[in-house]
mmCIF file of C-alpha atoms and ligand atoms in Angstrom:
data_model
loop_
_atom_site.group_PDB
_atom_site.id
_atom_site.type_symbol
_atom_site.label_atom_id
_atom_site.label_comp_id
_atom_site.label_asym_id
_atom_site.label_seq_id
_atom_site.Cartn_x
_atom_site.Cartn_y
_atom_site.Cartn_z
ATOM 1 C CA MET A 160 0.000 0.000 0.000
ATOM 2 C CA LYS A 161 2.769 2.386 0.952
ATOM 3 C CA LYS A 162 4.575 1.581 -2.288
ATOM 4 C CA MET A 163 1.430 2.307 -4.275
ATOM 5 C CA LEU A 164 1.027 5.647 -2.552
ATOM 6 C CA LEU A 165 4.635 6.518 -3.262
ATOM 7 C CA ALA A 166 4.211 5.527 -6.906
ATOM 8 C CA ALA A 167 1.032 7.602 -7.190
ATOM 9 C CA ALA A 168 2.786 10.559 -5.576
ATOM 10 C CA ALA A 169 5.684 10.171 -8.005
ATOM 11 C CA VAL A 170 3.334 10.171 -10.987
ATOM 12 C CA ALA A 171 1.458 13.197 -9.634
ATOM 13 C CA GLY A 172 4.776 14.973 -9.105
ATOM 14 C CA LEU A 173 5.873 14.129 -12.611
ATOM 15 C CA MET A 174 2.614 15.412 -14.083
ATOM 16 C CA THR A 175 3.188 18.832 -12.596
ATOM 17 C CA ALA A 176 6.924 18.857 -13.252
ATOM 18 C CA LEU A 177 6.796 17.919 -16.944
ATOM 19 C CA PRO A 178 6.362 20.773 -19.371
ATOM 20 C CA ALA A 179 2.684 20.614 -20.337
ATOM 21 C CA ALA A 180 3.417 20.523 -24.055
ATOM 22 C CA ALA A 181 5.478 17.383 -23.640
ATOM 23 C CA GLN A 182 2.429 15.510 -22.392
ATOM 24 C CA PHE A 183 0.546 15.762 -25.691
ATOM 25 C CA ALA A 184 1.814 14.583 -29.053
ATOM 26 C CA LYS A 185 -0.438 16.941 -31.010
ATOM 27 C CA PRO A 186 -2.473 20.106 -30.277
ATOM 28 C CA GLU A 187 -5.700 18.159 -31.018
ATOM 29 C CA ASP A 188 -4.783 15.682 -28.302
ATOM 30 C CA ALA A 189 -4.558 18.450 -25.718
ATOM 31 C CA ILE A 190 -7.911 19.885 -26.843
ATOM 32 C CA LYS A 191 -9.601 16.467 -26.689
ATOM 33 C CA TYR A 192 -8.098 15.799 -23.281
ATOM 34 C CA ARG A 193 -9.265 19.005 -21.645
ATOM 35 C CA LYS A 194 -12.738 18.694 -23.158
ATOM 36 C CA ALA A 195 -12.998 15.126 -21.892
ATOM 37 C CA ALA A 196 -11.983 16.156 -18.372
ATOM 38 C CA PHE A 197 -14.470 19.061 -18.347
ATOM 39 C CA SER A 198 -17.169 16.786 -19.721
ATOM 40 C CA VAL A 199 -16.716 14.102 -17.063
ATOM 41 C CA MET A 200 -16.497 16.811 -14.416
ATOM 42 C CA ALA A 201 -19.747 18.427 -15.620
ATOM 43 C CA SER A 202 -21.550 15.063 -15.649
ATOM 44 C CA HIS A 203 -20.709 14.282 -12.055
ATOM 45 C CA PHE A 204 -21.178 17.837 -10.865
ATOM 46 C CA SER A 205 -24.663 17.958 -12.388
ATOM 47 C CA ARG A 206 -25.620 14.684 -10.715
ATOM 48 C CA ILE A 207 -25.026 16.481 -7.428
ATOM 49 C CA GLY A 208 -26.947 19.442 -8.861
ATOM 50 C CA ALA A 209 -29.956 17.222 -9.488
ATOM 51 C CA MET A 210 -29.980 16.246 -5.796
ATOM 52 C CA VAL A 211 -29.405 19.813 -4.634
ATOM 53 C CA ASN A 212 -32.267 21.087 -6.786
ATOM 54 C CA GLY A 213 -34.618 18.269 -5.800
ATOM 55 C CA ARG A 214 -34.746 16.762 -9.286
ATOM 56 C CA ALA A 215 -33.269 13.540 -7.918
ATOM 57 C CA PRO A 216 -33.626 11.939 -4.475
ATOM 58 C CA PHE A 217 -30.744 12.679 -2.118
ATOM 59 C CA ASP A 218 -28.308 9.790 -1.918
ATOM 60 C CA ALA A 219 -25.392 10.699 0.349
ATOM 61 C CA LYS A 220 -23.113 7.950 -0.941
ATOM 62 C CA ALA A 221 -23.727 8.850 -4.583
ATOM 63 C CA ALA A 222 -23.211 12.544 -3.828
ATOM 64 C CA ALA A 223 -19.864 11.789 -2.175
ATOM 65 C CA GLU A 224 -18.740 9.604 -5.088
ATOM 66 C CA ASN A 225 -19.785 12.218 -7.636
ATOM 67 C CA ALA A 226 -18.009 14.974 -5.732
ATOM 68 C CA GLU A 227 -14.837 12.914 -5.496
ATOM 69 C CA ILE A 228 -14.767 12.374 -9.252
ATOM 70 C CA ALA A 229 -15.640 15.999 -10.043
ATOM 71 C CA ALA A 230 -12.884 17.225 -7.711
ATOM 72 C CA LEU A 231 -10.347 14.912 -9.312
ATOM 73 C CA MET A 232 -11.406 15.988 -12.822
ATOM 74 C CA SER A 233 -11.161 19.659 -11.835
ATOM 75 C CA ARG A 234 -7.413 19.241 -11.479
ATOM 76 C CA LEU A 235 -6.847 17.840 -14.971
ATOM 77 C CA PRO A 236 -7.834 20.263 -17.752
ATOM 78 C CA TYR A 237 -5.468 23.148 -17.213
ATOM 79 C CA THR A 238 -2.164 21.570 -18.243
ATOM 80 C CA ALA A 239 -3.864 21.009 -21.607
ATOM 81 C CA PHE A 240 -4.305 24.724 -22.391
ATOM 82 C CA VAL A 241 -0.913 24.703 -24.056
ATOM 83 C CA GLU A 242 0.254 27.295 -26.566
ATOM 84 C CA GLY A 243 -0.993 26.524 -30.068
ATOM 85 C CA THR A 244 -4.250 24.954 -28.886
ATOM 86 C CA ASP A 245 -6.368 28.071 -29.492
ATOM 87 C CA LYS A 246 -7.363 26.789 -32.936
ATOM 88 C CA GLY A 247 -9.333 23.747 -34.001
ATOM 89 C CA GLU A 248 -12.228 22.109 -32.205
ATOM 90 C CA THR A 249 -12.203 24.451 -29.240
ATOM 91 C CA LYS A 250 -14.369 27.168 -27.759
ATOM 92 C CA ALA A 251 -11.443 28.626 -25.844
ATOM 93 C CA LYS A 252 -11.114 32.377 -26.444
ATOM 94 C CA PRO A 253 -7.697 33.939 -27.164
ATOM 95 C CA GLU A 254 -7.966 35.562 -23.707
ATOM 96 C CA VAL A 255 -7.112 32.181 -22.155
ATOM 97 C CA TRP A 256 -3.565 32.915 -23.312
ATOM 98 C CA SER A 257 -3.503 36.721 -23.476
ATOM 99 C CA GLU A 258 -4.924 36.999 -19.942
ATOM 100 C CA GLY A 259 -3.257 33.888 -18.632
ATOM 101 C CA ASP A 260 -2.999 35.059 -15.019
ATOM 102 C CA LYS A 261 -6.693 35.826 -14.845
ATOM 103 C CA PHE A 262 -7.532 32.488 -16.442
ATOM 104 C CA LYS A 263 -5.299 30.658 -13.986
ATOM 105 C CA ALA A 264 -6.879 32.489 -11.048
ATOM 106 C CA GLY A 265 -10.329 31.428 -12.271
ATOM 107 C CA ALA A 266 -9.154 27.854 -12.633
ATOM 108 C CA THR A 267 -7.729 27.851 -9.122
ATOM 109 C CA ARG A 268 -10.941 29.293 -7.730
ATOM 110 C CA MET A 269 -12.999 26.559 -9.392
ATOM 111 C CA GLN A 270 -10.638 23.874 -8.076
ATOM 112 C CA GLU A 271 -10.836 25.297 -4.555
ATOM 113 C CA GLU A 272 -14.622 25.529 -4.593
ATOM 114 C CA MET A 273 -14.817 22.006 -5.990
ATOM 115 C CA ALA A 274 -12.533 20.758 -3.208
ATOM 116 C CA LYS A 275 -14.869 22.426 -0.682
ATOM 117 C CA LEU A 276 -17.849 20.724 -2.306
ATOM 118 C CA ASN A 277 -16.001 17.422 -2.063
ATOM 119 C CA ALA A 278 -15.403 18.001 1.660
ATOM 120 C CA ALA A 279 -19.049 19.008 2.100
ATOM 121 C CA ALA A 280 -20.245 15.878 0.296
ATOM 122 C CA LYS A 281 -18.268 13.707 2.707
ATOM 123 C CA THR A 282 -20.387 15.030 5.596
ATOM 124 C CA GLY A 283 -23.460 13.400 4.044
ATOM 125 C CA ASN A 284 -25.494 16.479 4.974
ATOM 126 C CA LEU A 285 -27.651 17.851 2.152
ATOM 127 C CA GLU A 286 -27.772 21.397 3.549
ATOM 128 C CA THR A 287 -23.957 21.489 3.783
ATOM 129 C CA ILE A 288 -23.720 20.215 0.210
ATOM 130 C CA LYS A 289 -26.253 22.793 -0.999
ATOM 131 C CA ALA A 290 -24.203 25.614 0.530
ATOM 132 C CA ALA A 291 -21.037 24.436 -1.215
ATOM 133 C CA PHE A 292 -22.689 23.730 -4.566
ATOM 134 C CA GLY A 293 -23.553 27.295 -5.603
ATOM 135 C CA PRO A 294 -20.042 28.755 -5.440
ATOM 136 C CA VAL A 295 -18.768 25.985 -7.718
ATOM 137 C CA GLY A 296 -21.428 26.809 -10.316
ATOM 138 C CA GLN A 297 -20.526 30.493 -10.063
ATOM 139 C CA SER A 298 -16.868 29.686 -10.636
ATOM 140 C CA CYS A 299 -17.798 27.638 -13.749
ATOM 141 C CA LYS A 300 -19.947 30.450 -15.079
ATOM 142 C CA SER A 301 -17.361 33.143 -14.480
ATOM 143 C CA CYS A 302 -14.807 31.369 -16.687
ATOM 144 C CA HIS A 303 -17.405 30.580 -19.337
ATOM 145 C CA ASP A 304 -18.385 34.260 -19.476
ATOM 146 C CA ASN A 305 -14.800 35.430 -19.850
ATOM 147 C CA PHE A 306 -12.976 32.673 -21.630
ATOM 148 C CA ARG A 307 -15.402 30.506 -23.617
ATOM 149 C CA LYS A 308 -16.941 31.344 -26.985
ATOM 150 C CA GLU A 309 -20.672 30.780 -27.352
HETATM 151 C C1 ASC B 38 -23.056 22.772 -14.619
HETATM 152 C C2 ASC B 38 -22.318 22.730 -15.826
HETATM 153 C C3 ASC B 38 -21.699 23.907 -15.963
HETATM 154 C C4 ASC B 38 -21.987 24.776 -14.806
HETATM 155 C C5 ASC B 38 -22.507 26.115 -15.202
HETATM 156 C C6 ASC B 38 -22.839 26.938 -13.994
HETATM 157 O O1 ASC B 38 -23.712 21.867 -14.131
HETATM 158 O O2 ASC B 38 -22.230 21.731 -16.682
HETATM 159 O O3 ASC B 38 -20.928 24.261 -16.944
HETATM 160 O O4 ASC B 38 -22.914 24.020 -14.010
HETATM 161 O O5 ASC B 38 -23.646 25.959 -15.981
HETATM 162 O O6 ASC B 38 -23.252 28.200 -14.389
#
C-alpha cells in the first residue's frame, strides 16, 4: 500500500513537473483531453446538482462519489491549455492565453470551490452540500463568461 502511494505521488509529481506541451503529441490531443476532463467533471457535478435542486432523491453515498470524481477531474484540464491549442475544435477564447494570469486564477478558484464541495459531500449532509454547490457553479460560469466562446 505504501509503495502504491509513493508511486502515485511520483506520478502526480511528474505530471506537474513535466512541461505541459510534452504531455501531448499533437495540439488536437490536448484539446480532446481538456474537453474530456471538463465533460466528465460536468456530468458528475450535475448529478449532485440534481440532488441539490430536488430533481433527484438525495443519496449521500452517490453525492460523495460524484463529488470525489468531479474534484479529481477539476485538477486535470489546465495543463492542456498549451500554446498553439487556441485553434481547431475548441471554444477557448484567445484571452485564455492573453490573460493567462486571470484564467489561472479562475481555474484555481474553481478547483478550490470544488474541493470544498467534495469536503461538504463527505459530511453526508444535504444542507452542507447545498451551501457548497452554488459557489462551484458560479466559478464555472465566471470562466465561461470570460474565456469561452458561445
Ligand atoms: C453545470 C455545468 C456547468 C456549470 C454552469 C454553472 O452543471 O455543466 O458548466 O454548471 O452551468 O453556471
